[in-house]
Short mmCIF file of C-alpha atoms in Angstrom, two decimals:
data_model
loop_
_atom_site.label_atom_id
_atom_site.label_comp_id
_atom_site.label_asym_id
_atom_site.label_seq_id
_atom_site.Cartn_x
_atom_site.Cartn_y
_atom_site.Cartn_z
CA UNK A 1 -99.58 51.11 -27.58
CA UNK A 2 -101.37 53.32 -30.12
CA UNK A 3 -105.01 52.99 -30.58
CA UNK A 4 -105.41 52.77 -34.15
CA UNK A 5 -103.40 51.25 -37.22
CA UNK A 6 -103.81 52.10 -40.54
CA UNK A 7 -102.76 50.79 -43.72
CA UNK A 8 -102.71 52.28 -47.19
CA UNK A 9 -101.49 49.45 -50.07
CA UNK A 10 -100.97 50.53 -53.50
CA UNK A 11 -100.86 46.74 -55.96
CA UNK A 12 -100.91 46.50 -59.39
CA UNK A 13 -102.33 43.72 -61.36
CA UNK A 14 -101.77 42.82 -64.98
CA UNK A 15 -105.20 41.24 -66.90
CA UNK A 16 -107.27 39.80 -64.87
CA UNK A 17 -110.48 38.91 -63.49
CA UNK A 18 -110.00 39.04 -59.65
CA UNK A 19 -113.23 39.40 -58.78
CA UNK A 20 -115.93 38.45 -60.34
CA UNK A 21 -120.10 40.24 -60.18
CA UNK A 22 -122.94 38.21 -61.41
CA UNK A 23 -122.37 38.09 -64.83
CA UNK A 24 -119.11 37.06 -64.35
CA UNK A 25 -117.19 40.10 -65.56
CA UNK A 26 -115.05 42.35 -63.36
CA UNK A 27 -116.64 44.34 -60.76
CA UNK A 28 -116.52 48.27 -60.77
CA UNK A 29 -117.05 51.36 -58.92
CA UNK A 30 -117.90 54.74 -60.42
CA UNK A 31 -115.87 57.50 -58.36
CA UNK A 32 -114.38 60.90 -59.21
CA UNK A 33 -116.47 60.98 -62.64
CA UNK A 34 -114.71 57.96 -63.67
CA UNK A 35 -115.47 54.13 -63.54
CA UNK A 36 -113.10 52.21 -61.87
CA UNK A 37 -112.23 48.49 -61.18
CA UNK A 38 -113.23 47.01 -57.50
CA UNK A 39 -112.19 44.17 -55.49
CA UNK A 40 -114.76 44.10 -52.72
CA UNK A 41 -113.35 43.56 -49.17
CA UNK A 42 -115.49 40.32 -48.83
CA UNK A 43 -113.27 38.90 -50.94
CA UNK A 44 -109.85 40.00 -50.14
CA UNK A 45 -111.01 38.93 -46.50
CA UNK A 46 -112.11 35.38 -47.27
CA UNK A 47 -108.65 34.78 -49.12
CA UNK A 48 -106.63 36.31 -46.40
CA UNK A 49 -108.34 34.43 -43.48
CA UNK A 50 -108.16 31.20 -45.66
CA UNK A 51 -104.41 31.54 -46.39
CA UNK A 52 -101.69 28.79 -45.65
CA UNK A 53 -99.80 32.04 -44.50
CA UNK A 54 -102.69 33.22 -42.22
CA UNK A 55 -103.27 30.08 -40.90
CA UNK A 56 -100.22 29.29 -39.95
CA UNK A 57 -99.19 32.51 -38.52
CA UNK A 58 -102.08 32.19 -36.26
CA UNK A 59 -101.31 28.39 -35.56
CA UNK A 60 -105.07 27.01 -34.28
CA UNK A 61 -106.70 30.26 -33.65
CA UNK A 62 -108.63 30.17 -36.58
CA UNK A 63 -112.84 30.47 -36.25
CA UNK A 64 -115.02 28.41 -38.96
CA UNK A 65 -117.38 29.86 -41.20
CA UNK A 66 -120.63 27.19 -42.32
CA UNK A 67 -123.95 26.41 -42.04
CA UNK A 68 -123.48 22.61 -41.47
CA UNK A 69 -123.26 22.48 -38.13
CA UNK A 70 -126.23 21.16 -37.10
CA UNK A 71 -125.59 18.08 -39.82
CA UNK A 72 -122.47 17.33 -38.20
CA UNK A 73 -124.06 17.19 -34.57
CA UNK A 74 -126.37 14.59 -36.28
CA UNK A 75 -123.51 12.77 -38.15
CA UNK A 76 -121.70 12.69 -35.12
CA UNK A 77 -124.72 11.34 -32.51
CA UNK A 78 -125.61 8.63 -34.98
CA UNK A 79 -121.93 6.92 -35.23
CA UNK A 80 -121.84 7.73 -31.72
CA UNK A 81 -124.63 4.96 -31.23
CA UNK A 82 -127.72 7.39 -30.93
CA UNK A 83 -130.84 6.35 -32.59
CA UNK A 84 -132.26 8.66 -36.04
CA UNK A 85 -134.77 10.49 -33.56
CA UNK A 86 -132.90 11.53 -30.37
CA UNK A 87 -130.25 12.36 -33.38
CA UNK A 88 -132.15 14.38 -35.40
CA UNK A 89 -134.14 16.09 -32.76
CA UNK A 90 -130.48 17.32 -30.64
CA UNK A 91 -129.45 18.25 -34.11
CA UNK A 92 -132.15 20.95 -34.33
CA UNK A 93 -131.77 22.66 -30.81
CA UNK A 94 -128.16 22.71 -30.88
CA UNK A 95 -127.60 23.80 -34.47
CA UNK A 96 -130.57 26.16 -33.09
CA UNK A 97 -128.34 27.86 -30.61
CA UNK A 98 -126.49 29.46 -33.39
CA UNK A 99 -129.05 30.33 -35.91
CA UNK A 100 -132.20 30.00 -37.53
CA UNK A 101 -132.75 26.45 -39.03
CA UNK A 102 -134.04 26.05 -43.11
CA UNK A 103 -136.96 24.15 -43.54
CA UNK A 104 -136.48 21.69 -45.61
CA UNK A 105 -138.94 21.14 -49.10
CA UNK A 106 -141.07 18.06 -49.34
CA UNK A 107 -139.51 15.08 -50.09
CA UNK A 108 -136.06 16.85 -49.37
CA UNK A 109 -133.41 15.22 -47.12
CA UNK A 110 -133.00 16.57 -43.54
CA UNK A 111 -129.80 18.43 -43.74
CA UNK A 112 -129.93 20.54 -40.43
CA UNK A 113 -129.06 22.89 -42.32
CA UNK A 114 -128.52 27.16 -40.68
CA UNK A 115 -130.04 29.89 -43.13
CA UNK A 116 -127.38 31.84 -42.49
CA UNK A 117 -123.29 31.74 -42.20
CA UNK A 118 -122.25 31.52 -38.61
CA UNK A 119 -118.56 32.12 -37.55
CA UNK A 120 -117.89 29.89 -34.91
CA UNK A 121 -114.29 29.74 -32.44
CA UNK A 122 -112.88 26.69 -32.10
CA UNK A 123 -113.21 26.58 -28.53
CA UNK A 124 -117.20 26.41 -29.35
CA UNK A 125 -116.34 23.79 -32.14
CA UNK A 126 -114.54 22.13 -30.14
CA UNK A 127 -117.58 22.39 -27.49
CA UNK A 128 -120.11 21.30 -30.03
CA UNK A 129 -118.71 18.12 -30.81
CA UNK A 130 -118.02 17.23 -27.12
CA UNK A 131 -121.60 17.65 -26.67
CA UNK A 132 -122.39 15.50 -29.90
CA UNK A 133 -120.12 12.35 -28.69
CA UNK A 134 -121.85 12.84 -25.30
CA UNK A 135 -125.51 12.52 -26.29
CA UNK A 136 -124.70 10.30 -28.95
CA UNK A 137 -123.06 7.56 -26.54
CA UNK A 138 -125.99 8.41 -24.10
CA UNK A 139 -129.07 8.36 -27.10
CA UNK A 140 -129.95 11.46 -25.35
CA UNK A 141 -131.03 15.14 -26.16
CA UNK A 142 -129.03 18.32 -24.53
CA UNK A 143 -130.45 19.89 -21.48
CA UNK A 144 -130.94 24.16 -21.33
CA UNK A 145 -128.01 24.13 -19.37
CA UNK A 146 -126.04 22.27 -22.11
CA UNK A 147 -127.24 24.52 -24.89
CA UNK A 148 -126.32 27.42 -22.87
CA UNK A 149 -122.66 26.32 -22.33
CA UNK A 150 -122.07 26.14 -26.18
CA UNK A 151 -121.43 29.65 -27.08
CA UNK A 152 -118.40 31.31 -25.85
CA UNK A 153 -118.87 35.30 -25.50
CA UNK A 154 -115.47 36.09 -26.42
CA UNK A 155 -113.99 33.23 -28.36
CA UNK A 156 -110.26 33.63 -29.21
CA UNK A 157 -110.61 32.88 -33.38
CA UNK A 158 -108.32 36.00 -34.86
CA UNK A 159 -110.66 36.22 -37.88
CA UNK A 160 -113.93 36.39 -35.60
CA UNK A 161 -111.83 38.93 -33.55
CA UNK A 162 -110.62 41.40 -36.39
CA UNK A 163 -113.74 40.78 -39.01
CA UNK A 164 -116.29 40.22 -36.32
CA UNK A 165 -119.66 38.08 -36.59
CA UNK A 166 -123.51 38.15 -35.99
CA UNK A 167 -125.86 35.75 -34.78
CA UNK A 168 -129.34 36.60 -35.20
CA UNK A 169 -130.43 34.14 -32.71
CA UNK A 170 -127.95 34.70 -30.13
CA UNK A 171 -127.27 38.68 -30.66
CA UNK A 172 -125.62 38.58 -27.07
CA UNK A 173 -122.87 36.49 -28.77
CA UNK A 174 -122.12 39.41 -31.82
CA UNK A 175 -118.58 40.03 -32.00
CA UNK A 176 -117.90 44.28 -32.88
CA UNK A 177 -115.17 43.79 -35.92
CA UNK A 178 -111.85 45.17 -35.25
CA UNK A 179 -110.92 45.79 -38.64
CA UNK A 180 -112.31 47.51 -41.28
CA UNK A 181 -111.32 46.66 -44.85
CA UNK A 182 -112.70 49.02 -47.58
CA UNK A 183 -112.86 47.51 -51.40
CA UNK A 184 -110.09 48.11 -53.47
CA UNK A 185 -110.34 50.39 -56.42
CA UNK A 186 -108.16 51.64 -59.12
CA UNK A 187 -106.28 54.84 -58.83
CA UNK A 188 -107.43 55.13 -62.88
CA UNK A 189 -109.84 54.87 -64.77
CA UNK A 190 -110.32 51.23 -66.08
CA UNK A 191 -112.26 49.63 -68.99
CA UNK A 192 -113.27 45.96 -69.11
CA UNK A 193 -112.53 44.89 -72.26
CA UNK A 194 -113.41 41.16 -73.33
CA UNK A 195 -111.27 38.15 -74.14
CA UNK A 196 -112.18 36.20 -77.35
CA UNK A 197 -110.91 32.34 -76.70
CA UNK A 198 -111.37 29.11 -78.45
CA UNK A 199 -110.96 25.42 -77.36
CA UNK A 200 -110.04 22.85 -79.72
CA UNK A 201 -110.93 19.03 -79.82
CA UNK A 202 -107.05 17.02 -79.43
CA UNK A 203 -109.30 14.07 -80.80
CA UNK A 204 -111.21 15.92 -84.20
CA UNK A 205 -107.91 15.01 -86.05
CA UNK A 206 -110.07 14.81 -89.00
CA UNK A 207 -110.76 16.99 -92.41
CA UNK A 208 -114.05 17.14 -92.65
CA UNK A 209 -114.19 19.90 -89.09
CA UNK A 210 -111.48 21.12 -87.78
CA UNK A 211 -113.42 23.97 -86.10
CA UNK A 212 -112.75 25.00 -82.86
CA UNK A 213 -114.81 22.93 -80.47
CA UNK A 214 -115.93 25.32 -78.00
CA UNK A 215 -116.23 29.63 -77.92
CA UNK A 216 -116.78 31.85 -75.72
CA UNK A 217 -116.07 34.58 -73.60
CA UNK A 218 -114.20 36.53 -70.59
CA UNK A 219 -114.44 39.49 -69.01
CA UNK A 220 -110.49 41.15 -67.72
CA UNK A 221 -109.01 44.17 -66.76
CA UNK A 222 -105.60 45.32 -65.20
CA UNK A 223 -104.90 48.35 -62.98
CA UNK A 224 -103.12 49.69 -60.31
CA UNK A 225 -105.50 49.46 -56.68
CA UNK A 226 -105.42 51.61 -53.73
CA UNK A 227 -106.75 50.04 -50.24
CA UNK A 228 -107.63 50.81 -46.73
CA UNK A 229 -107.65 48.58 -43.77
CA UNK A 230 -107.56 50.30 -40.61
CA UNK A 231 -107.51 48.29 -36.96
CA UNK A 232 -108.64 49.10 -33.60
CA UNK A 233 -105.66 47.40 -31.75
CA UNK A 234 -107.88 48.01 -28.36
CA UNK A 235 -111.21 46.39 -29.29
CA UNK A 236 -108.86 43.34 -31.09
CA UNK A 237 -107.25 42.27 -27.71
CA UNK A 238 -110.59 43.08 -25.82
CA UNK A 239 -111.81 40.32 -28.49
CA UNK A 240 -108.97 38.17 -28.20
CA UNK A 241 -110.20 38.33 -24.21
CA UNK A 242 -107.05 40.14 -23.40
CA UNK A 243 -104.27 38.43 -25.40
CA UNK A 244 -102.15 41.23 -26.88
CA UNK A 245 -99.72 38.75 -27.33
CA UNK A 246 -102.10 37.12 -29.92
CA UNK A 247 -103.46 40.51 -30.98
CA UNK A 248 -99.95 41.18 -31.98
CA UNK A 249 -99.61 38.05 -34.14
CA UNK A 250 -103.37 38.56 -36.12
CA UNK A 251 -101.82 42.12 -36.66
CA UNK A 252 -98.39 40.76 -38.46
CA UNK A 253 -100.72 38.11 -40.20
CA UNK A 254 -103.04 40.48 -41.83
CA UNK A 255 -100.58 42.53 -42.89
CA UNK A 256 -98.48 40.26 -44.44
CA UNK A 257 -101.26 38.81 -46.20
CA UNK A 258 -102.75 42.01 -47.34
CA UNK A 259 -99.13 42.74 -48.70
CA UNK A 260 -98.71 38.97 -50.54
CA UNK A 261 -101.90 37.69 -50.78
CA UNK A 262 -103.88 38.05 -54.34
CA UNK A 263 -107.58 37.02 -54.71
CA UNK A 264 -107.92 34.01 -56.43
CA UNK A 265 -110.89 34.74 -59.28
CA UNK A 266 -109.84 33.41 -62.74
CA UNK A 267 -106.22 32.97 -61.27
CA UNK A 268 -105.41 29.54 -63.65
CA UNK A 269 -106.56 31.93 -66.52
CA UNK A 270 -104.67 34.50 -65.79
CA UNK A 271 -102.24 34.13 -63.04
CA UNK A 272 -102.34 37.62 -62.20
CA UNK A 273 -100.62 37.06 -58.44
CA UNK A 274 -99.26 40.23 -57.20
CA UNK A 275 -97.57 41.58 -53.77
CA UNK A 276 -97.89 45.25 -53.25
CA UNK A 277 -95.99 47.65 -54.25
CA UNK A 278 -96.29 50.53 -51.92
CA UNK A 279 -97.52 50.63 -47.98
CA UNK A 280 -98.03 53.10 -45.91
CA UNK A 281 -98.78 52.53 -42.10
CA UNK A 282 -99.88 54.93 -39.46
CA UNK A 283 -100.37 53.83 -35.91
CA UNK A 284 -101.83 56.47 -33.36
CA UNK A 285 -104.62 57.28 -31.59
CA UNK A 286 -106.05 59.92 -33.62
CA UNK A 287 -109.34 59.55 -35.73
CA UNK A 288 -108.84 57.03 -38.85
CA UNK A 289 -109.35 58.11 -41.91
CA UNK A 290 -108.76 56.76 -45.41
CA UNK A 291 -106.91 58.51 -48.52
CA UNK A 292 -108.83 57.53 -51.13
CA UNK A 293 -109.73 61.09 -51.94
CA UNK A 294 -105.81 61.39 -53.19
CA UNK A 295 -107.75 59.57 -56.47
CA UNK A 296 -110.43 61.22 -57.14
CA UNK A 297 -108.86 62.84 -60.09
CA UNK A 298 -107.54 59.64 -61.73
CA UNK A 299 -103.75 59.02 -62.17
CA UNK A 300 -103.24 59.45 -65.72
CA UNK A 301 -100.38 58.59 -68.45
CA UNK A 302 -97.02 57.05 -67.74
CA UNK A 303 -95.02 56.52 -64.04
CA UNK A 304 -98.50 55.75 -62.56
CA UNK A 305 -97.21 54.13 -59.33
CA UNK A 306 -94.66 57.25 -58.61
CA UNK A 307 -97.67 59.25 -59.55
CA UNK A 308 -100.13 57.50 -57.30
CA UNK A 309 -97.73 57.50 -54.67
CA UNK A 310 -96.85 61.08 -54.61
CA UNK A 311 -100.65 61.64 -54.63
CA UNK A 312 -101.33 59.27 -51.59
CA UNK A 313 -98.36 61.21 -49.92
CA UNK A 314 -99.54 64.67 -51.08
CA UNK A 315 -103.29 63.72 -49.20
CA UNK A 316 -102.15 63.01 -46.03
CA UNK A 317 -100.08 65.70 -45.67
CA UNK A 318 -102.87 68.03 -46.76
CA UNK A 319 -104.85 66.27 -44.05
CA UNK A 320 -102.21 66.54 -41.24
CA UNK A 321 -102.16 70.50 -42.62
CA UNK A 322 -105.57 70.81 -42.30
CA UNK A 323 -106.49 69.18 -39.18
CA UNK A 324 -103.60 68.38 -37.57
CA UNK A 325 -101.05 64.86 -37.40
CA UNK A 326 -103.29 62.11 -38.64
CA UNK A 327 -101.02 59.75 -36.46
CA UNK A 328 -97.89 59.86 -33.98
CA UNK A 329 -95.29 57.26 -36.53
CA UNK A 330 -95.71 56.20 -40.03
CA UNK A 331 -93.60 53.53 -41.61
CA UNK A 332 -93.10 52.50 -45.54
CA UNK A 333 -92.67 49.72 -46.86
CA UNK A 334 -92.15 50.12 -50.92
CA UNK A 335 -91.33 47.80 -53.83
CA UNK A 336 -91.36 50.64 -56.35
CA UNK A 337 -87.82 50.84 -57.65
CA UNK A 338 -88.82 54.56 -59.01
CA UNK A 339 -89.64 55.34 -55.40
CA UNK A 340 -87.04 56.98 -53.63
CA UNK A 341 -88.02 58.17 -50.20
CA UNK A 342 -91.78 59.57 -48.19
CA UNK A 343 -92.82 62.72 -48.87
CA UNK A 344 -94.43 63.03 -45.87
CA UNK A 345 -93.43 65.14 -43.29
CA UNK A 346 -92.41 64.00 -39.48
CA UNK A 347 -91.20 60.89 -38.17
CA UNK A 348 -91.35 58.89 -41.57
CA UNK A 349 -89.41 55.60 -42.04
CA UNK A 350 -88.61 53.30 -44.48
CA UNK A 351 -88.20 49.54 -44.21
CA UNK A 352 -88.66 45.77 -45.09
CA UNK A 353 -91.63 43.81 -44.38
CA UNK A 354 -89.47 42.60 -40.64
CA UNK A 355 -89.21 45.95 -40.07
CA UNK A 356 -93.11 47.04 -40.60
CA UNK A 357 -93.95 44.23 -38.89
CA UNK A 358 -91.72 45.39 -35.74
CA UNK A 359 -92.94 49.16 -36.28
CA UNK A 360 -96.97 47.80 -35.74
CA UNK A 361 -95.36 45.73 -32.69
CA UNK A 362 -93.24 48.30 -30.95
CA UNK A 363 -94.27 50.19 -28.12
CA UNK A 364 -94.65 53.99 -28.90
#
């Protein structure tokens, strides 16, 4: 099986807020002397790995991302029959295991509460909560030994697997990410422009103000975004503790997220959901390397997604000319009517979303 996959999505959104920065407008990226919108792969992430779709591709394999888990070890002791003290105390060494606990402020409820997000398996959930019924029905603390036994090395969540995790008290336990996903920017350049609304009162049926009862503000934008993701298929089943098998299915779940999946910022205002229209996948083992330098002069005027394809197209063959094949197959998958077949020299095929699926799968 080939090393490395790589996946270039082009996906055009009508207005829309997608992602938001902290004043609530869209965020942006300046590249190629032009400012361009930017979905940041934080957030295309968290709505993949939180998809019905991913979830039940990956059927139980799934990791959990909070800081509560030393307030459920408590919860769970004290209906377990364990007394506030024995509770409280286990609380804070096993919710210790995973992280740094915050302090709580004077006069604040104990909340066992981590500073920071962990990523958790559910084989160590699972763990966790054993351990929790156990002391609780005992009114006991955990022993070294039980601490010890909480953390699994390797645990087989797909999202801990592909988008890795740290634990600052437990570095041992980091997970190396075996995907990469770089933040989506337009192929154009893009200017936020700003959405006037009012709200009226269905009550203020009166004369004397028939105002609007509320004004204000939002930021939107549309455009057409190119993104990366590339994969080390190697270090995913050396995560997965060896299970290509369920390397295989994380694969076909990302991608078919990445393809359908649209981040959900201002969605009920706008309802902006989008699938791609234009992949490109490379599987090999040669070095990865994104096209985003196909955009550095921005795709101007009409026919943008031909144009932006033909670009995309035009960059990795100058790439392959340059250096040599950037990978050993490439597939594409395209919902661009206008689109009529790759550019691209070499073994170049064209499919449905079975078919990529299959391609990523297939032996070489």
């Amino acid at each position: 099986m080939s090393h490395f996959i790589q996946l270039h999505l082009l996906t055009s959104y009508p207005p829309s807020n997608l992602n938001r920065d902290d004043l609530g407008r869209p965020k942006t990226a300046f590249m190629g002397g032009a400012r361009r919108l930017r979905v940041s792969s934080q957030s295309l992430k968290r709505n993949w790995r939180t998809s019905d779709l991913f979830e039940s591709a990956v059927d139980g394999h799934l990791g959990t991302r909070t800081k509560c888990l030393g307030g459920e070890v408590y919860k769970r002791m004290r209906t377990a029959g364990a007394n506030e003290k024995v509770s409280g105390s286990s609380a804070e060494k096993i919710a210790g295991v995973f992280g740094k606990l915050r302090k709580a402020e004077k006069g604040e409820k104990h909340e066992y509460e981590i500073e920071q997000l962990v990523h958790v398996g559910p084989e160590e959930l699972a763990a966790l909560e054993a351990l929790a019924d156990t002391l609780g029905a005992e009114n006991r603390e955990p022993s070294d030994d039980e601490l010890k036994g909480l953390l699994a090395r390797r645990p087989t969540a797909v999202d801990v697997a592909l988008f890795g995790r740290m634990l600052a008290a437990a570095p041992s336990y980091n997970v190396e990410a075996a995907c990469q996903v770089a933040h989506a920017i337009t192929v154009h350049a893009a200017e936020v422009e700003d959405d006037y609304f009012t709200a009226v009162d269905d009550l203020n049926t009166g004369n004397e103000d028939r105002g609007a009862a509320h004004i204000g503000e939002a930021g939107f934008a549309a455009g057409l975004f190119y993104l990366y993701i590339c994969i080390d298929r190697d270090l995913l089943i050396e995560n997965l503790q060896g299970k290509a098998e369920l390397a295989d299915r994380a694969i076909a779940a990302l991608v078919e997220s990445a393809v359908k999946i649209s981040p959900k910022g201002k969605q009920n205002s706008f309802g902006s959901r989008a699938h791609a229209g234009y992949l490109l996948a490379e599987k090999g083992d040669q070095q990865p390397r994104s096209l985003s330098a196909a955009f550095l002069q921005p795709v101007n005027g009409e026919e943008q997604a031909v144009k932006a394809i033909e670009k995309l197209e035009k960059q990795a063959q100058a790439f392959d000319d340059a250096y040599g094949p950037g990978a050993e197959r490439r597939f594409v998958l395209s919902a661009t009517p206008e689109y009529e077949k790759p550019a691209l020299k070499g073994a170049s095929t064209k499919g449905d979303l079975q078919a990529l699926q299959a391609f990523l799968q297939g032996d070489d």
